[in-house]
Short mmCIF file of C-alpha atoms in Angstrom, two decimals:
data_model
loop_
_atom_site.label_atom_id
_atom_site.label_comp_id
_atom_site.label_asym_id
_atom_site.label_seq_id
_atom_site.Cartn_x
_atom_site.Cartn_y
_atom_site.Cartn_z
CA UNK A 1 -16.21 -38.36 -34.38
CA UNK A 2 -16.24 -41.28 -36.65
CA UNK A 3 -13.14 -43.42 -36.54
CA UNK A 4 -11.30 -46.44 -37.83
CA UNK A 5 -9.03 -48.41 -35.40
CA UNK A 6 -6.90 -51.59 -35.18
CA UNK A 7 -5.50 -53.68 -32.97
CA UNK A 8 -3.00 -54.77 -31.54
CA UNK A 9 -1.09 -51.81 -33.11
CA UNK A 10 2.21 -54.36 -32.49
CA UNK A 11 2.17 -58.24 -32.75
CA UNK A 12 5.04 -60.45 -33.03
CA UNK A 13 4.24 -63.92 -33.25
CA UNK A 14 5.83 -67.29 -33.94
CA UNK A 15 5.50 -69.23 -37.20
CA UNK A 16 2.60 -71.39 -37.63
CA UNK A 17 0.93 -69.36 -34.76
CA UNK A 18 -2.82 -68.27 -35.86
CA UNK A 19 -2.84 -64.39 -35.95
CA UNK A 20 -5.74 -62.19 -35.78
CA UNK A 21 -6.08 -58.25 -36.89
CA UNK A 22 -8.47 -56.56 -35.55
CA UNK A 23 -10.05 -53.50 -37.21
CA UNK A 24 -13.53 -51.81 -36.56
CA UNK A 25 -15.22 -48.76 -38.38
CA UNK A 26 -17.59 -46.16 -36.62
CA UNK A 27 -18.67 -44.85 -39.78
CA UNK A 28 -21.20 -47.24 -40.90
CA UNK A 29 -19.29 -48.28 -44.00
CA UNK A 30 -20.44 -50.95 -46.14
CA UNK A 31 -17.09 -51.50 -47.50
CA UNK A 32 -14.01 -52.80 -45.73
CA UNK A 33 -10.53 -53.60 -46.93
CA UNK A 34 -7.59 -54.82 -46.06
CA UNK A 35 -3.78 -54.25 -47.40
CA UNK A 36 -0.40 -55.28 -46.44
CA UNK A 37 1.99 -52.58 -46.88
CA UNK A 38 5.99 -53.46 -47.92
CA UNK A 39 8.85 -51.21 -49.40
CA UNK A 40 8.98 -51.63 -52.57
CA UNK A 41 5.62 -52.76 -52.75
CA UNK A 42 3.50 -50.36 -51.99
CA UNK A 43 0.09 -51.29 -50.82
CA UNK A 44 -1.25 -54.97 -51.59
CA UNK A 45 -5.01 -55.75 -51.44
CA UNK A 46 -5.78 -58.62 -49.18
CA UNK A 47 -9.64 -59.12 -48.78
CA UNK A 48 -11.82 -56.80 -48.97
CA UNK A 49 -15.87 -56.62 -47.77
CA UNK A 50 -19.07 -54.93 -49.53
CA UNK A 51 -21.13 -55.71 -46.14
CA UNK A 52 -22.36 -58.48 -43.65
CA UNK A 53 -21.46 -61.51 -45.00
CA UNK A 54 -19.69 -60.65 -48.38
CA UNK A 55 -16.29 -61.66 -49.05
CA UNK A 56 -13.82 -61.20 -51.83
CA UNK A 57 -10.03 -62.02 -52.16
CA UNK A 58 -7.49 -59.48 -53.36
CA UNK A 59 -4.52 -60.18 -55.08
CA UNK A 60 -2.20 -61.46 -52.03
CA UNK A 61 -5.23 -63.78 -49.84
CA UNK A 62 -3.34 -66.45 -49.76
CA UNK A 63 -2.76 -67.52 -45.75
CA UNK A 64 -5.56 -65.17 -44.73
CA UNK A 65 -8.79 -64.61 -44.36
CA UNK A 66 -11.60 -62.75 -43.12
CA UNK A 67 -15.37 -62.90 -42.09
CA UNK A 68 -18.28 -59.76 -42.16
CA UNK A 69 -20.34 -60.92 -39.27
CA UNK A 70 -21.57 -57.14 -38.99
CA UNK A 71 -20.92 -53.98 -40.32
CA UNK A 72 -18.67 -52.51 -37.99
CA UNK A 73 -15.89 -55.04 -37.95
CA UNK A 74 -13.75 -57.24 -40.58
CA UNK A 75 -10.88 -59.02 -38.31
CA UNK A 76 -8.04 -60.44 -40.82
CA UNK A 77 -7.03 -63.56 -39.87
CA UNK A 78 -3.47 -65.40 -40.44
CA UNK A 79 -4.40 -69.25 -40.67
CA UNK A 80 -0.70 -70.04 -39.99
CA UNK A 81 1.60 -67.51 -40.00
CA UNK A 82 4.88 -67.25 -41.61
CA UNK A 83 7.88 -64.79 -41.61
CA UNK A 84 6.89 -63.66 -45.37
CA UNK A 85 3.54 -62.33 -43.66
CA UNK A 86 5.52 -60.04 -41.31
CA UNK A 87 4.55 -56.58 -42.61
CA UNK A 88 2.63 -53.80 -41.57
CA UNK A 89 -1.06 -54.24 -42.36
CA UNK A 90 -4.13 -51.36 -42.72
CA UNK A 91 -7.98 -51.50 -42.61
CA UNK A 92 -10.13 -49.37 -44.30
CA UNK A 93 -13.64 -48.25 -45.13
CA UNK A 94 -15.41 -46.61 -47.33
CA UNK A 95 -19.19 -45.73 -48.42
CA UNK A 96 -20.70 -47.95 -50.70
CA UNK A 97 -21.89 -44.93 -52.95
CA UNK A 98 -18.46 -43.26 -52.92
CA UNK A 99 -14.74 -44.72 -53.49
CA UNK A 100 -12.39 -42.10 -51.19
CA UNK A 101 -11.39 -44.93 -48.53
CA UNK A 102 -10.33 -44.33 -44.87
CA UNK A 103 -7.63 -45.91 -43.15
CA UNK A 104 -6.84 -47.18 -39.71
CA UNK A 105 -3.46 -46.39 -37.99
CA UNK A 106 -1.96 -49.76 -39.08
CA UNK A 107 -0.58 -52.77 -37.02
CA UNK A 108 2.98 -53.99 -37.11
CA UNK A 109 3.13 -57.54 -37.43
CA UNK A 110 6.91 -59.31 -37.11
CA UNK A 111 6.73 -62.98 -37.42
CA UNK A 112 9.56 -64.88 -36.00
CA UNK B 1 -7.02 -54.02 -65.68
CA UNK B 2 -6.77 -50.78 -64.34
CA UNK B 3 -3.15 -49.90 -63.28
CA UNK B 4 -1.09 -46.63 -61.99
CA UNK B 5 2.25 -45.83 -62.13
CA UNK B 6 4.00 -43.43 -59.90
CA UNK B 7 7.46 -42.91 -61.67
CA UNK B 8 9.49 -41.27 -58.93
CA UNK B 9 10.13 -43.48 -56.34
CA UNK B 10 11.71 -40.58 -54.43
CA UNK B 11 12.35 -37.05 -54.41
CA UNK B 12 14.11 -34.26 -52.31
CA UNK B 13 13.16 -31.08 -52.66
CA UNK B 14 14.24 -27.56 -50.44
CA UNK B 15 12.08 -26.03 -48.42
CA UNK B 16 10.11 -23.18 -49.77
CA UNK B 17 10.36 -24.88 -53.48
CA UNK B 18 7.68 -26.01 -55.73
CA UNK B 19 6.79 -29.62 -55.77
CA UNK B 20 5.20 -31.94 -58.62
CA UNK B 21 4.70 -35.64 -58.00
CA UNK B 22 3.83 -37.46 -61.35
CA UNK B 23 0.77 -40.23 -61.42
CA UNK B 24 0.22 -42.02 -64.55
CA UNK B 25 -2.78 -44.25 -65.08
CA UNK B 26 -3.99 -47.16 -67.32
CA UNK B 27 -7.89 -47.58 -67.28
CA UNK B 28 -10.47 -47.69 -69.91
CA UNK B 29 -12.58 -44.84 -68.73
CA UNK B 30 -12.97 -41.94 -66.61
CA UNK B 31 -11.96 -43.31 -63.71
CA UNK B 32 -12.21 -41.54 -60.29
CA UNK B 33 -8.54 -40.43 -59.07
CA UNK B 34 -6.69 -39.67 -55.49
CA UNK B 35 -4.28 -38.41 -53.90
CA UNK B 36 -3.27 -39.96 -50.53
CA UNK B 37 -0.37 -39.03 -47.74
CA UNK B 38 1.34 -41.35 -44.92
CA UNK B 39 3.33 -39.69 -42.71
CA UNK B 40 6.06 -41.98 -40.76
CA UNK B 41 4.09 -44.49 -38.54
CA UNK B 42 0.89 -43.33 -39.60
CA UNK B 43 -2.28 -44.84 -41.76
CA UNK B 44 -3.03 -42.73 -45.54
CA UNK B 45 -5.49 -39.74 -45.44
CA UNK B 46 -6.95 -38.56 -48.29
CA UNK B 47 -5.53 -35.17 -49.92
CA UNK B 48 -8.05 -34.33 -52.92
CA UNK B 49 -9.99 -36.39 -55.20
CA UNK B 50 -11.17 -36.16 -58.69
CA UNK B 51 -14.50 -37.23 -59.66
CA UNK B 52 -16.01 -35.31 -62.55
CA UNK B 53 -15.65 -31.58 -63.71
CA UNK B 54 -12.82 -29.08 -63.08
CA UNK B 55 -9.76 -30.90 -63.84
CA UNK B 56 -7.92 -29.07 -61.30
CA UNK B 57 -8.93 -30.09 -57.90
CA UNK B 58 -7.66 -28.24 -54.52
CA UNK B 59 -6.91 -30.31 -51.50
CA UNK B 60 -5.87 -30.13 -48.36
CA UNK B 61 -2.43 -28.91 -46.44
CA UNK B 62 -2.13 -26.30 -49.89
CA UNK B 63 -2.07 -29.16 -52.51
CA UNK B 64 -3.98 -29.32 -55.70
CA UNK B 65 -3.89 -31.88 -58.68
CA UNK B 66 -4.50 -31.39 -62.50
CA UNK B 67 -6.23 -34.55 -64.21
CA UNK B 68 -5.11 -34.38 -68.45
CA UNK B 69 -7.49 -36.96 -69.92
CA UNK B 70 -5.20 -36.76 -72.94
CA UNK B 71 -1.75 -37.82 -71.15
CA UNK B 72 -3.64 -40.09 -68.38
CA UNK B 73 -1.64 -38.39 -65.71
CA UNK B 74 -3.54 -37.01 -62.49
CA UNK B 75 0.15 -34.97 -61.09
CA UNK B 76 -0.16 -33.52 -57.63
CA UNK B 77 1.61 -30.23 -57.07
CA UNK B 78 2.32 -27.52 -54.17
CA UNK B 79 3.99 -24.01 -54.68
CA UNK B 80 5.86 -24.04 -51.98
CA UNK B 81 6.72 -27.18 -49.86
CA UNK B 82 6.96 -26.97 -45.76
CA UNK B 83 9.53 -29.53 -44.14
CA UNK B 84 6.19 -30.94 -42.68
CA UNK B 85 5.38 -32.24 -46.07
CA UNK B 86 7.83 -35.34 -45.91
CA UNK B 87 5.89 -37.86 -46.18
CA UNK B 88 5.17 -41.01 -48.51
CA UNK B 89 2.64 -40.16 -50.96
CA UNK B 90 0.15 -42.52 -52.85
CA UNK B 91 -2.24 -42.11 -56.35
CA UNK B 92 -5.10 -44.29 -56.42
CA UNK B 93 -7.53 -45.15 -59.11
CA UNK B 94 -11.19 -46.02 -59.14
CA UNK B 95 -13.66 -47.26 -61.50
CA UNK B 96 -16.75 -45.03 -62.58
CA UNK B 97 -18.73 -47.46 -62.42
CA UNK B 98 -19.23 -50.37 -61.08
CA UNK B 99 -17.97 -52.37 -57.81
CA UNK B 100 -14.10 -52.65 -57.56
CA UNK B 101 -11.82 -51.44 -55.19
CA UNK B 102 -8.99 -48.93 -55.72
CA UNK B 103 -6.05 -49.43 -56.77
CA UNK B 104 -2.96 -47.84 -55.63
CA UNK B 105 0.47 -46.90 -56.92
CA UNK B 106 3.85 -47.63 -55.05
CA UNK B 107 4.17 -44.58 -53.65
CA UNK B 108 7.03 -41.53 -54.01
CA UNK B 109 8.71 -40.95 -50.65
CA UNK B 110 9.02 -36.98 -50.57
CA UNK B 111 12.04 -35.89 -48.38
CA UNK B 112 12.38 -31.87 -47.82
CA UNK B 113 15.71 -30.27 -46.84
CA UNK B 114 16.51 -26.92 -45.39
#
């Protein structure tokens, strides 16, 4: 069956460390997302992908970023990461002719 | 911009009674409209979606949602909620047409009692 994972599903890290998210998509989705998740905020765009080599910022990009080197992955990267960054953080995909999305199981990041 | 607005940021409800979880959103179309769940410690999975026609739509675990154009609201309901239905539960909005992503509401944490 198609599938959506991420890795590490648990990361704590030090401030100023570079972090990176993995996530990777069986599905052959064009489009891949990424969102931080915080109470009270719900879900928060980060970058987002519309295939190989496209990138777009969300509304909260700032410290990250991500590459499309082929369709299957989009890791997130966390240039230099600080405590306000420790959240839990989802991929997703979805087809490029349709907008439901699917999401990965999440990964816990605590930044100390 | 399009925007939604999930009033309740949490509800209790008994076991066995009927649930309604209010959605409002602000777009300036006919937008395509879902309903997602996240159980504890898990990712979102889709319950319905509304793209076009019937504006009721039936969805998975016994839910369905009514989209009313006129009040912009896209309310999911059950008739009788299971304690396996706590959960945190998320509206999302997408465009018709063209190329941007969904957008999501805060969420309303559902928590069921005996």
């Amino acid at each position: 069956d198609a599938e959506i994972t991420q890795s590490p599903r648990h990361k704590i890290t030090e401030t100023g460390r570079q972090v990176t998210l993995a996530c990777h998509q069986t599905w052959n989705h064009n489009n891949m997302f990424w969102y931080r998740q915080d109470l009270g905020h719900g879900l928060r765009l980060i970058h987002y992908s519309y295939g190989v080599h496209d990138t777009n910022k969300g509304e909260v990009s700032d410290g990250y970023s991500v590459s499309r080197s082929n369709t299957e992955d989009l890791p997130l990267t966390l240039e230099s990461a600080a405590s306000s960054q420790t959240s839990v953080y989802f991929c997703a995909s979805s087809d490029g002719s349709r907008w439901e999305q699917y999401f990965g199981p999440g990964t816990r990041l605590t930044v100390t | 911009a399009q925007s939604v607005t999930q009033p309740d940021i949490h509800i209790t409800v008994s076991e066995g009674a009927s649930l309604e979880l209010r959605c409002n959103y602000s777009y300036g179309a006919t937008p395509y409209l879902f309903w997602y769940v996240q159980s504890p410690g898990q990712g979102l999975q889709l319950l319905l979606k509304y793209f076009s026609g019937d504006t009721l739509v039936q969805g998975i675990k016994g839910f369905e949602a009514e989209f009313k154009r006129s009040q912009s609201s896209f309310n999911l309901r059950k008739p009788s909620v299971h304690w396996s239905d706590a959960a945190e539960y998320f509206c999302a909005v997408g465009p018709h047409s063209g190329n941007t992503p969904l957008v999501f509401g805060k969420g309303t944490r559902l928590s069921v009692i005996a």
